[in-house]
Amino acid sequence: MDKRMKLSDFLTGSVNLELAKLLIAFAEGCKVISHLVNNAGVSDIFGAHAPDFTNVHGEEVQKLDHLTNKILHDYLAAAESCAGYISEETEDVTYINDTGNYVVAMDPLDGSSNIDIAAPVGTIFSVNERLSPIGKIQLSDFLQKGANAKAAGYVTYGSSTVLVLSTGKGVNGFTLSTGDNDFYISHPNIVIPEKGKIYSINQGNISKFGDDVRGFIDYCTAVDNNDSRPYRLRYIGAMAADMHRTLLKGGIFMYPANKGEAKGKLRLLYECIPMAFIVEQAGGEAIDGKMRILEIQPSDFHERCAIFTGSKNLVQKVAEFTKG
Ligand code: AHG
Ligand code: MN
Ligand code: MN
């Protein structure tokens, strides 16, 4: 029997009851996703949702993208404190409970193309307190700067399922026990190593990057024995999994602007802000190249944002290139 603290006990002791209920409900949904992902092969849920079925970004929707959104919808709907959510998989706001005090932004299944090869995938989310009075939530409730978030987290479904969460008082990680199907604290008070030696980027895009990012990649790959360079390159292709490594081992994760993607690929509200919130809470940094991601004023649910995030030494170094 594991004597570690359960997620539900941790939350009820550290945030108000409404927020705790919402986060516990969300985590329950992630447990279901974990089992679904582990059993993808036997449940015939590989591949595309339906022929020519694309999401708001024009990307082919996988069966699991669709299913995971539905699962999290149902758990959020059961949590009375959730007024509504936005998701990578839905174009507009989904309204849930007009009297709820919180709204959620979520990427239900991150790195979904990894599913077919049994590689890690994730879920990413953040929670805002509503600004509007009780009644139908407003767009402005979602379009808040990341610095205002009340909670953010991700789950990585890898060799184990780990939920990493911050409610603005540091960062903690919880592992899903296959024994009793509960999340137990496994990574208390995560602090990102100040000096990282791993860089993470889709380097296949190098010819599409600007001179600034190319200059930083040259820096990472140059030989310098005093600085452990060349640094190691690691890229899983699921942000949640790449960020989990970055958080625990140190390093930098990047998805820069490039030819054809003026603001990169990743989405501000449900990928970049949650990760920036967690990384900053763990003592690291997150910028879009020019400014702190948590200070960006969002203007659209599905807007994209370039991201450079991780250990201080590497984010500050890349900023020397991107800020010119
Ligand atoms: P999603 O599956 O939610 O669309 O996210 C995929 C994202 C992200 O997880 C990952 O970091 C990135 O796409 C990988 O993109 P590239 O294949 O362009 O490197
Ligand atoms: Mn994603
Ligand atoms: Mn996704």
mmCIF file of C-alpha atoms in Angstrom, residues 70-251:
data_model
loop_
_atom_site.group_PDB
_atom_site.id
_atom_site.type_symbol
_atom_site.label_atom_id
_atom_site.label_comp_id
_atom_site.label_asym_id
_atom_site.label_seq_id
_atom_site.Cartn_x
_atom_site.Cartn_y
_atom_site.Cartn_z
ATOM 1 C CA LYS A 70 -15.632 13.887 -25.135
ATOM 2 C CA ILE A 71 -14.269 12.259 -21.968
ATOM 3 C CA LEU A 72 -12.922 15.526 -20.559
ATOM 4 C CA HIS A 73 -16.168 17.257 -21.514
ATOM 5 C CA ASP A 74 -18.159 14.763 -19.465
ATOM 6 C CA TYR A 75 -15.917 15.089 -16.400
ATOM 7 C CA LEU A 76 -15.874 18.898 -16.600
ATOM 8 C CA ALA A 77 -19.654 18.907 -16.965
ATOM 9 C CA ALA A 78 -19.913 16.898 -13.761
ATOM 10 C CA ALA A 79 -17.750 19.448 -11.912
ATOM 11 C CA GLU A 80 -20.188 22.166 -10.932
ATOM 12 C CA SER A 81 -17.425 24.765 -10.721
ATOM 13 C CA CYS A 82 -16.607 24.708 -14.458
ATOM 14 C CA ALA A 83 -18.498 27.401 -16.380
ATOM 15 C CA GLY A 84 -17.174 26.260 -19.741
ATOM 16 C CA TYR A 85 -14.106 25.383 -21.761
ATOM 17 C CA ILE A 86 -12.277 25.861 -25.017
ATOM 18 C CA SER A 87 -10.441 22.999 -26.661
ATOM 19 C CA GLU A 88 -8.149 22.313 -29.577
ATOM 20 C CA GLU A 89 -10.915 20.081 -30.877
ATOM 21 C CA THR A 90 -13.789 22.570 -30.782
ATOM 22 C CA GLU A 91 -14.099 25.838 -32.645
ATOM 23 C CA ASP A 92 -16.104 27.826 -30.100
ATOM 24 C CA VAL A 93 -16.687 27.942 -26.355
ATOM 25 C CA THR A 94 -18.522 25.000 -24.838
ATOM 26 C CA TYR A 95 -20.807 26.339 -22.125
ATOM 27 C CA ILE A 96 -21.300 24.097 -19.099
ATOM 28 C CA ASN A 97 -22.609 25.764 -15.965
ATOM 29 C CA ASP A 98 -23.417 29.483 -15.854
ATOM 30 C CA THR A 99 -22.806 29.602 -12.110
ATOM 31 C CA GLY A 100 -19.332 28.047 -12.280
ATOM 32 C CA ASN A 101 -16.419 30.273 -11.339
ATOM 33 C CA TYR A 102 -13.733 28.730 -13.548
ATOM 34 C CA VAL A 103 -13.042 28.209 -17.235
ATOM 35 C CA VAL A 104 -10.654 25.684 -18.797
ATOM 36 C CA ALA A 105 -8.487 25.760 -21.935
ATOM 37 C CA MET A 106 -7.353 22.304 -23.023
ATOM 38 C CA ASP A 107 -5.501 20.206 -25.543
ATOM 39 C CA PRO A 108 -7.155 16.836 -24.754
ATOM 40 C CA LEU A 109 -4.642 14.739 -26.669
ATOM 41 C CA ASP A 110 -1.235 16.204 -27.377
ATOM 42 C CA GLY A 111 1.081 14.522 -29.862
ATOM 43 C CA SER A 112 -1.762 12.388 -31.184
ATOM 44 C CA SER A 113 0.245 11.065 -34.127
ATOM 45 C CA ASN A 114 2.411 9.205 -31.560
ATOM 46 C CA ILE A 115 -0.548 6.965 -30.693
ATOM 47 C CA ASP A 116 -0.103 4.676 -33.669
ATOM 48 C CA ILE A 117 3.489 3.839 -32.616
ATOM 49 C CA ALA A 118 2.891 3.452 -28.850
ATOM 50 C CA ALA A 119 5.012 6.540 -28.121
ATOM 51 C CA PRO A 120 4.120 9.082 -25.401
ATOM 52 C CA VAL A 121 1.172 11.434 -25.767
ATOM 53 C CA GLY A 122 -0.279 13.963 -23.355
ATOM 54 C CA THR A 123 -3.035 16.273 -22.169
ATOM 55 C CA ILE A 124 -2.385 19.974 -21.513
ATOM 56 C CA PHE A 125 -4.661 22.453 -19.716
ATOM 57 C CA SER A 126 -4.989 25.685 -17.804
ATOM 58 C CA VAL A 127 -7.708 27.117 -15.586
ATOM 59 C CA ASN A 128 -8.793 30.754 -15.288
ATOM 60 C CA GLU A 129 -11.133 32.333 -12.791
ATOM 61 C CA ARG A 130 -13.993 34.053 -14.620
ATOM 62 C CA LEU A 131 -13.926 37.858 -14.774
ATOM 63 C CA SER A 132 -17.545 38.201 -15.885
ATOM 64 C CA PRO A 133 -20.419 38.208 -13.393
ATOM 65 C CA ILE A 134 -22.392 34.991 -12.868
ATOM 66 C CA GLY A 135 -24.336 34.140 -16.016
ATOM 67 C CA LYS A 136 -23.069 33.124 -19.429
ATOM 68 C CA ILE A 137 -19.279 33.284 -19.556
ATOM 69 C CA GLN A 138 -17.667 35.797 -21.880
ATOM 70 C CA LEU A 139 -14.809 35.450 -24.356
ATOM 71 C CA SER A 140 -12.744 37.721 -22.123
ATOM 72 C CA ASP A 141 -12.832 35.059 -19.384
ATOM 73 C CA PHE A 142 -10.651 32.915 -21.634
ATOM 74 C CA LEU A 143 -8.563 35.707 -23.167
ATOM 75 C CA GLN A 144 -6.612 36.488 -20.004
ATOM 76 C CA LYS A 145 -2.856 36.776 -19.795
ATOM 77 C CA GLY A 146 -1.252 33.530 -18.676
ATOM 78 C CA ALA A 147 0.093 35.261 -15.577
ATOM 79 C CA ASN A 148 -3.525 35.372 -14.303
ATOM 80 C CA ALA A 149 -4.048 31.581 -14.523
ATOM 81 C CA LYS A 150 -5.236 29.894 -11.345
ATOM 82 C CA ALA A 151 -3.884 26.476 -12.314
ATOM 83 C CA ALA A 152 -2.095 24.772 -15.182
ATOM 84 C CA GLY A 153 -0.923 21.274 -15.835
ATOM 85 C CA TYR A 154 -0.201 18.466 -18.195
ATOM 86 C CA VAL A 155 -0.373 14.703 -18.153
ATOM 87 C CA THR A 156 2.179 12.589 -19.965
ATOM 88 C CA TYR A 157 1.000 9.092 -20.854
ATOM 89 C CA GLY A 158 4.385 7.409 -21.200
ATOM 90 C CA SER A 159 6.028 4.422 -19.539
ATOM 91 C CA SER A 160 3.998 5.669 -16.614
ATOM 92 C CA THR A 161 1.206 8.237 -16.478
ATOM 93 C CA VAL A 162 2.269 11.400 -14.671
ATOM 94 C CA LEU A 163 0.190 14.496 -13.962
ATOM 95 C CA VAL A 164 2.205 17.651 -13.336
ATOM 96 C CA LEU A 165 0.285 20.494 -11.777
ATOM 97 C CA SER A 166 0.752 24.017 -10.507
ATOM 98 C CA THR A 167 -1.810 26.135 -8.700
ATOM 99 C CA GLY A 168 0.653 29.004 -8.433
ATOM 100 C CA LYS A 169 2.511 27.627 -5.417
ATOM 101 C CA GLY A 170 5.268 25.648 -7.101
ATOM 102 C CA VAL A 171 4.966 22.490 -9.174
ATOM 103 C CA ASN A 172 4.177 18.929 -8.140
ATOM 104 C CA GLY A 173 4.009 15.672 -10.077
ATOM 105 C CA PHE A 174 1.629 12.763 -9.388
ATOM 106 C CA THR A 175 1.986 9.266 -10.813
ATOM 107 C CA LEU A 176 -1.062 7.147 -11.626
ATOM 108 C CA SER A 177 -0.870 3.892 -9.691
ATOM 109 C CA THR A 178 -1.952 0.870 -11.706
ATOM 110 C CA GLY A 179 -2.701 -0.767 -8.325
ATOM 111 C CA ASP A 180 -5.641 1.324 -7.178
ATOM 112 C CA ASN A 181 -5.975 3.736 -10.116
ATOM 113 C CA ASP A 182 -5.203 6.821 -8.042
ATOM 114 C CA PHE A 183 -2.719 9.651 -8.552
ATOM 115 C CA TYR A 184 -0.030 9.746 -5.830
ATOM 116 C CA ILE A 185 2.560 12.445 -5.335
ATOM 117 C CA SER A 186 5.809 11.232 -6.878
ATOM 118 C CA HIS A 187 7.618 14.456 -7.816
ATOM 119 C CA PRO A 188 7.153 16.959 -4.961
ATOM 120 C CA ASN A 189 8.313 20.563 -5.453
ATOM 121 C CA ILE A 190 9.778 20.225 -8.927
ATOM 122 C CA VAL A 191 12.578 22.699 -9.623
ATOM 123 C CA ILE A 192 13.936 22.796 -13.160
ATOM 124 C CA PRO A 193 17.756 22.540 -13.321
ATOM 125 C CA GLU A 194 19.120 26.059 -13.772
ATOM 126 C CA LYS A 195 21.633 24.899 -16.339
ATOM 127 C CA GLY A 196 20.362 22.608 -19.074
ATOM 128 C CA LYS A 197 22.384 20.632 -21.585
ATOM 129 C CA ILE A 198 19.627 19.264 -23.822
ATOM 130 C CA TYR A 199 17.915 21.116 -26.666
ATOM 131 C CA SER A 200 14.627 19.995 -28.153
ATOM 132 C CA ILE A 201 13.383 21.204 -31.527
ATOM 133 C CA ASN A 202 12.189 19.786 -34.840
ATOM 134 C CA GLN A 203 15.567 20.385 -36.453
ATOM 135 C CA GLY A 204 14.243 19.052 -39.752
ATOM 136 C CA ASN A 205 12.744 22.514 -40.179
ATOM 137 C CA ILE A 206 16.154 24.202 -39.996
ATOM 138 C CA SER A 207 15.989 25.602 -43.521
ATOM 139 C CA LYS A 208 12.699 27.294 -42.578
ATOM 140 C CA PHE A 209 14.037 28.978 -39.424
ATOM 141 C CA GLY A 210 15.381 32.518 -39.292
ATOM 142 C CA ASP A 211 19.074 33.324 -38.823
ATOM 143 C CA ASP A 212 18.429 33.892 -35.097
ATOM 144 C CA VAL A 213 17.256 30.319 -34.398
ATOM 145 C CA ARG A 214 19.851 28.884 -36.778
ATOM 146 C CA GLY A 215 22.491 30.839 -34.865
ATOM 147 C CA PHE A 216 21.315 29.320 -31.580
ATOM 148 C CA ILE A 217 21.339 25.800 -33.057
ATOM 149 C CA ASP A 218 24.923 26.443 -34.231
ATOM 150 C CA TYR A 219 25.700 27.440 -30.629
ATOM 151 C CA CYS A 220 24.112 24.247 -29.236
ATOM 152 C CA THR A 221 25.983 22.023 -31.663
ATOM 153 C CA ALA A 222 29.394 23.737 -31.412
ATOM 154 C CA VAL A 223 32.147 21.953 -29.466
ATOM 155 C CA ASP A 224 33.065 23.573 -26.144
ATOM 156 C CA ASN A 225 34.370 21.230 -23.472
ATOM 157 C CA ASN A 226 33.971 23.868 -20.737
ATOM 158 C CA ASP A 227 30.250 23.975 -21.376
ATOM 159 C CA SER A 228 29.442 20.315 -22.210
ATOM 160 C CA ARG A 229 28.760 21.265 -25.821
ATOM 161 C CA PRO A 230 27.645 19.994 -28.204
ATOM 162 C CA TYR A 231 24.413 19.637 -26.251
ATOM 163 C CA ARG A 232 22.258 16.556 -26.683
ATOM 164 C CA LEU A 233 19.250 16.781 -29.000
ATOM 165 C CA ARG A 234 16.031 15.053 -27.894
ATOM 166 C CA TYR A 235 12.660 15.389 -29.618
ATOM 167 C CA ILE A 236 9.693 13.134 -28.905
ATOM 168 C CA GLY A 237 7.168 15.117 -30.959
ATOM 169 C CA ALA A 238 4.638 15.423 -28.147
ATOM 170 C CA MET A 239 5.051 18.701 -26.300
ATOM 171 C CA ALA A 240 3.851 17.248 -22.998
ATOM 172 C CA ALA A 241 6.499 14.511 -23.092
ATOM 173 C CA ASP A 242 9.274 16.819 -24.337
ATOM 174 C CA MET A 243 8.391 19.319 -21.620
ATOM 175 C CA HIS A 244 8.329 16.637 -18.936
ATOM 176 C CA ARG A 245 11.923 15.760 -19.750
ATOM 177 C CA THR A 246 12.850 19.445 -19.944
ATOM 178 C CA LEU A 247 11.336 20.090 -16.529
ATOM 179 C CA LEU A 248 13.038 17.159 -14.806
ATOM 180 C CA LYS A 249 16.389 17.008 -16.625
ATOM 181 C CA GLY A 250 16.788 20.639 -17.683
ATOM 182 C CA GLY A 251 17.247 21.963 -21.194
#
